[in-house]
Coordinates of N, CA, C and O in Angstrom, one line a residue:
M81 N -0.2 5.2 4.9 CA 0.1 4.0 4.2 C -0.5 2.8 4.8 O -0.4 2.6 6.0
A82 N -1.1 2.0 4.0 CA -1.7 0.7 4.5 C -0.7 -0.3 4.9 O 0.4 -0.3 4.4
D83 N -1.1 -1.2 5.8 CA -0.2 -2.4 6.1 C -0.1 -3.4 5.0 O 0.9 -4.1 4.9
I84 N -1.2 -3.5 4.2 CA -1.2 -4.5 3.1 C -0.8 -3.8 1.8 O -1.3 -2.7 1.4
T85 N 0.1 -4.4 1.0 CA 0.5 -4.0 -0.3 C 0.3 -5.1 -1.2 O 0.6 -6.3 -1.0
M86 N -0.4 -4.8 -2.4 CA -0.7 -5.8 -3.4 C 0.1 -5.5 -4.7 O -0.1 -4.4 -5.2
Y87 N 0.8 -6.4 -5.2 CA 1.5 -6.3 -6.5 C 0.5 -6.9 -7.5 O 0.1 -8.0 -7.3
E88 N 0.2 -6.1 -8.5 CA -0.8 -6.6 -9.5 C -0.5 -6.1 -10.9 O 0.3 -5.3 -11.1
L89 N -1.3 -6.7 -11.8 CA -1.2 -6.3 -13.2 C -2.6 -6.1 -13.7 O -3.5 -6.9 -13.5
P90 N -2.9 -4.9 -14.3 CA -4.3 -4.6 -14.7 C -4.8 -5.6 -15.7 O -4.0 -6.1 -16.6
G91 N -6.0 -6.1 -15.5 CA -6.6 -7.1 -16.4 C -6.3 -8.5 -16.0 O -6.9 -9.4 -16.6
C92 N -5.5 -8.7 -14.9 CA -5.2 -10.0 -14.4 C -6.4 -10.5 -13.6 O -6.8 -9.9 -12.6
P93 N -7.0 -11.6 -14.0 CA -8.2 -12.1 -13.3 C -7.9 -12.6 -11.9 O -8.7 -12.5 -11.0
Y94 N -6.7 -13.1 -11.7 CA -6.3 -13.6 -10.3 C -6.1 -12.4 -9.4 O -6.4 -12.4 -8.2
C95 N -5.6 -11.3 -10.0 CA -5.4 -10.0 -9.2 C -6.8 -9.5 -8.8 O -7.0 -9.0 -7.7
A96 N -7.7 -9.5 -9.8 CA -9.1 -9.0 -9.5 C -9.8 -9.8 -8.4 O -10.5 -9.3 -7.6
K97 N -9.5 -11.1 -8.4 CA -10.1 -12.0 -7.3 C -9.6 -11.6 -5.9 O -10.4 -11.5 -5.0
V98 N -8.3 -11.3 -5.8 CA -7.7 -10.8 -4.6 C -8.2 -9.5 -4.2 O -8.6 -9.2 -3.1
R99 N -8.3 -8.6 -5.2 CA -8.7 -7.2 -4.9 C -10.2 -7.2 -4.5 O -10.6 -6.5 -3.6
S100 N -11.0 -8.1 -5.0 CA -12.4 -8.3 -4.7 C -12.5 -8.7 -3.2 O -13.3 -8.2 -2.4
K101 N -11.7 -9.6 -2.7 CA -11.7 -10.0 -1.3 C -11.2 -8.9 -0.4 O -11.8 -8.7 0.6
L102 N -10.2 -8.2 -0.8 CA -9.7 -7.0 0.0 C -10.9 -6.0 0.2 O -11.1 -5.5 1.3
D103 N -11.6 -5.7 -0.9 CA -12.7 -4.8 -0.9 C -13.8 -5.3 -0.1 O -14.5 -4.6 0.7
E104 N -14.1 -6.6 -0.3 CA -15.3 -7.2 0.5 C -15.0 -7.1 2.0 O -15.9 -6.9 2.8
L105 N -13.8 -7.3 2.4 CA -13.4 -7.2 3.8 C -13.2 -5.8 4.3 O -12.8 -5.5 5.5
E106 N -13.3 -4.8 3.4 CA -13.1 -3.4 3.6 C -11.7 -3.1 4.2 O -11.6 -2.3 5.2
L107 N -10.7 -3.8 3.6 CA -9.4 -3.6 4.1 C -8.7 -2.4 3.3 O -8.9 -2.3 2.1
E108 N -7.9 -1.7 4.0 CA -7.1 -0.6 3.3 C -5.9 -1.3 2.8 O -5.2 -2.0 3.5
Y109 N -5.5 -1.0 1.5 CA -4.4 -1.6 0.9 C -3.8 -0.6 -0.1 O -4.5 0.2 -0.7
D110 N -2.5 -0.8 -0.4 CA -1.9 -0.1 -1.5 C -1.6 -1.0 -2.6 O -1.5 -2.2 -2.4
T111 N -1.6 -0.5 -3.8 CA -1.3 -1.4 -5.0 C -0.1 -0.9 -5.7 O 0.2 0.3 -5.8
I112 N 0.7 -1.9 -6.2 CA 1.8 -1.5 -7.0 C 1.7 -2.3 -8.3 O 1.5 -3.5 -8.3
E113 N 1.6 -1.5 -9.4 CA 1.4 -2.1 -10.7 C 2.7 -2.6 -11.2 O 3.7 -1.9 -11.3
V114 N 2.8 -3.9 -11.6 CA 4.1 -4.5 -12.1 C 4.1 -4.3 -13.7 O 3.0 -4.3 -14.3
P115 N 5.3 -4.3 -14.2 CA 5.4 -4.3 -15.7 C 4.9 -5.6 -16.3 O 4.8 -6.6 -15.7
R116 N 4.4 -5.5 -17.6 CA 3.9 -6.7 -18.3 C 5.0 -7.7 -18.5 O 4.7 -8.9 -18.4
S117 N 6.2 -7.3 -18.7 CA 7.3 -8.2 -19.0 C 7.8 -8.8 -17.7 O 8.2 -8.1 -16.7
H118 N 7.8 -10.1 -17.6 CA 8.3 -10.8 -16.4 C 9.8 -10.4 -16.1 O 10.1 -10.3 -14.9
G119 N 10.5 -10.2 -17.1 CA 12.0 -9.8 -16.9 C 12.1 -8.4 -16.2 O 13.2 -8.2 -15.7
E120 N 11.1 -7.6 -16.3 CA 11.2 -6.3 -15.6 C 10.6 -6.2 -14.3 O 10.5 -5.2 -13.6
R121 N 10.1 -7.4 -13.8 CA 9.4 -7.4 -12.5 C 10.4 -7.6 -11.3 O 10.2 -8.5 -10.5
T122 N 11.4 -6.8 -11.3 CA 12.4 -7.0 -10.3 C 11.9 -6.8 -8.8 O 12.3 -7.5 -7.9
E123 N 11.1 -5.8 -8.7 CA 10.6 -5.5 -7.3 C 9.7 -6.6 -6.7 O 9.9 -7.1 -5.6
V124 N 8.8 -7.2 -7.5 CA 8.0 -8.3 -7.0 C 8.8 -9.5 -6.8 O 8.6 -10.3 -5.9
E125 N 9.8 -9.7 -7.7 CA 10.7 -10.9 -7.5 C 11.5 -10.8 -6.2 O 11.7 -11.8 -5.5
K126 N 12.0 -9.6 -5.9 CA 12.7 -9.3 -4.7 C 11.9 -9.7 -3.5 O 12.3 -10.2 -2.5
V127 N 10.6 -9.3 -3.5 CA 9.7 -9.5 -2.4 C 9.3 -11.0 -2.3 O 9.2 -11.5 -1.2
S128 N 9.0 -11.6 -3.4 CA 8.4 -13.0 -3.3 C 9.2 -14.1 -3.9 O 8.8 -15.3 -3.7
G129 N 10.3 -13.8 -4.5 CA 11.1 -14.8 -5.1 C 10.7 -15.3 -6.5 O 11.2 -16.3 -7.0
Q130 N 9.6 -14.7 -7.0 CA 9.1 -15.1 -8.3 C 8.5 -13.9 -9.0 O 8.4 -12.9 -8.3
T131 N 8.1 -14.0 -10.2 CA 7.6 -12.8 -11.0 C 6.1 -12.8 -11.2 O 5.6 -11.9 -11.9
G132 N 5.4 -13.8 -10.8 CA 4.0 -13.9 -11.0 C 3.2 -13.0 -10.1 O 3.7 -12.6 -9.0
V133 N 2.0 -12.6 -10.5 CA 1.1 -11.8 -9.6 C -0.2 -12.5 -9.6 O -0.5 -13.3 -10.4
P134 N -1.0 -12.2 -8.5 CA -0.8 -11.3 -7.5 C 0.2 -11.8 -6.4 O 0.4 -13.0 -6.2
V135 N 0.7 -10.8 -5.7 CA 1.5 -11.0 -4.5 C 1.1 -10.0 -3.5 O 0.8 -8.8 -3.8
I136 N 1.0 -10.4 -2.2 CA 0.7 -9.4 -1.2 C 1.8 -9.5 -0.1 O 2.4 -10.5 0.1
V137 N 1.9 -8.3 0.5 CA 2.7 -8.1 1.7 C 1.8 -7.6 2.8 O 1.1 -6.6 2.5
D138 N 1.8 -8.2 3.9 CA 1.0 -7.7 5.1 C 1.9 -7.5 6.2 O 2.2 -8.4 7.0
E139 N 2.4 -6.3 6.3 CA 3.4 -6.0 7.4 C 2.9 -6.2 8.8 O 3.7 -6.6 9.6
A140 N 1.6 -6.0 9.0 CA 1.1 -6.1 10.4 C 1.1 -7.6 10.9 O 1.2 -7.8 12.1
N141 N 1.2 -8.5 9.9 CA 1.1 -9.9 10.3 C 2.4 -10.7 9.8 O 2.4 -11.9 9.8
G142 N 3.4 -10.0 9.4 CA 4.7 -10.6 9.0 C 4.6 -11.4 7.7 O 5.4 -12.3 7.5
I143 N 3.6 -11.1 6.9 CA 3.5 -11.8 5.6 C 4.3 -11.0 4.6 O 4.0 -9.9 4.3
D144 N 5.3 -11.6 4.0 CA 6.3 -11.0 3.2 C 6.3 -11.7 1.8 O 7.2 -12.5 1.6
G145 N 5.4 -11.3 0.9 CA 5.5 -11.9 -0.4 C 4.7 -13.1 -0.7 O 5.2 -14.1 -1.2
M146 N 3.4 -13.2 -0.2 CA 2.6 -14.3 -0.4 C 2.0 -14.3 -1.9 O 1.5 -13.2 -2.3
N147 N 2.1 -15.4 -2.6 CA 1.6 -15.4 -3.9 C 0.5 -16.5 -4.0 O 0.1 -17.1 -3.0
E148 N 0.0 -16.7 -5.2 CA -1.2 -17.7 -5.5 C -2.5 -17.1 -4.9 O -2.7 -17.0 -3.7
S149 N -3.3 -16.7 -5.8 CA -4.6 -16.0 -5.5 C -5.4 -16.7 -4.5 O -6.0 -16.2 -3.5
D150 N -5.5 -18.1 -4.7 CA -6.4 -18.9 -3.7 C -5.8 -18.8 -2.3 O -6.5 -18.7 -1.3
D151 N -4.5 -18.9 -2.2 CA -3.8 -18.9 -0.9 C -4.0 -17.5 -0.3 O -4.3 -17.4 0.9
I152 N -3.9 -16.4 -1.1 CA -4.1 -15.1 -0.5 C -5.5 -14.9 0.0 O -5.7 -14.4 1.1
V153 N -6.5 -15.3 -0.8 CA -7.9 -15.1 -0.5 C -8.2 -15.9 0.8 O -8.8 -15.4 1.7
E154 N -7.7 -17.1 0.9 CA -7.9 -17.9 2.1 C -7.2 -17.2 3.3 O -7.8 -17.2 4.4
Y155 N -6.0 -16.7 3.2 CA -5.3 -16.0 4.2 C -6.1 -14.8 4.7 O -6.3 -14.6 5.9
L156 N -6.6 -14.0 3.7 CA -7.3 -12.8 4.1 C -8.6 -13.1 4.9 O -8.9 -12.5 5.8
E157 N -9.3 -14.2 4.4 CA -10.5 -14.6 5.1 C -10.3 -15.1 6.5 O -10.9 -14.7 7.4
E158 N -9.2 -15.9 6.7 CA -8.9 -16.4 8.0 C -8.3 -15.3 8.9 O -8.6 -15.4 10.1
T159 N -7.6 -14.3 8.4 CA -7.0 -13.3 9.2 C -8.0 -12.1 9.5 O -8.0 -11.6 10.6
Y160 N -8.8 -11.7 8.5 CA -9.6 -10.5 8.6 C -11.1 -10.8 8.5 O -11.9 -9.9 8.8
G161 N -11.5 -11.9 8.0 CA -12.9 -12.2 7.7 C -13.5 -13.0 8.8 O -13.1 -13.0 10.0
S162 N -14.5 -13.8 8.4 CA -15.3 -14.6 9.3 C -14.5 -15.7 10.0 O -14.9 -16.2 11.0
G163 N -13.4 -16.0 9.3 CA -12.5 -17.1 9.9 C -11.6 -16.6 11.0 O -10.8 -17.3 11.6
A164 N -11.5 -15.2 11.2 CA -10.7 -14.6 12.2 C -11.0 -15.0 13.6 O -12.2 -15.1 13.9
A165 N -10.1 -15.3 14.4 CA -10.3 -15.7 15.8 C -10.8 -14.6 16.6 O -10.5 -13.5 16.5

């Protein structure tokens, strides 16, 4: 099981943007597909406090329910990419 889990919805362009960054950085990650209906997204709401996607959890770094694709991409780049210390 990977340290990073991504909650996503197929066809979501914001999810695709995050998945692209994960793949570019060659990171291992698990995906959880959320239901189309926001009312049924109880698992992602429990993790992040909201029902939008994408959301990532990065257990290795204590990230528990980060949302907003731009924030996630920036975090991944700073943590795992060329921005990493």
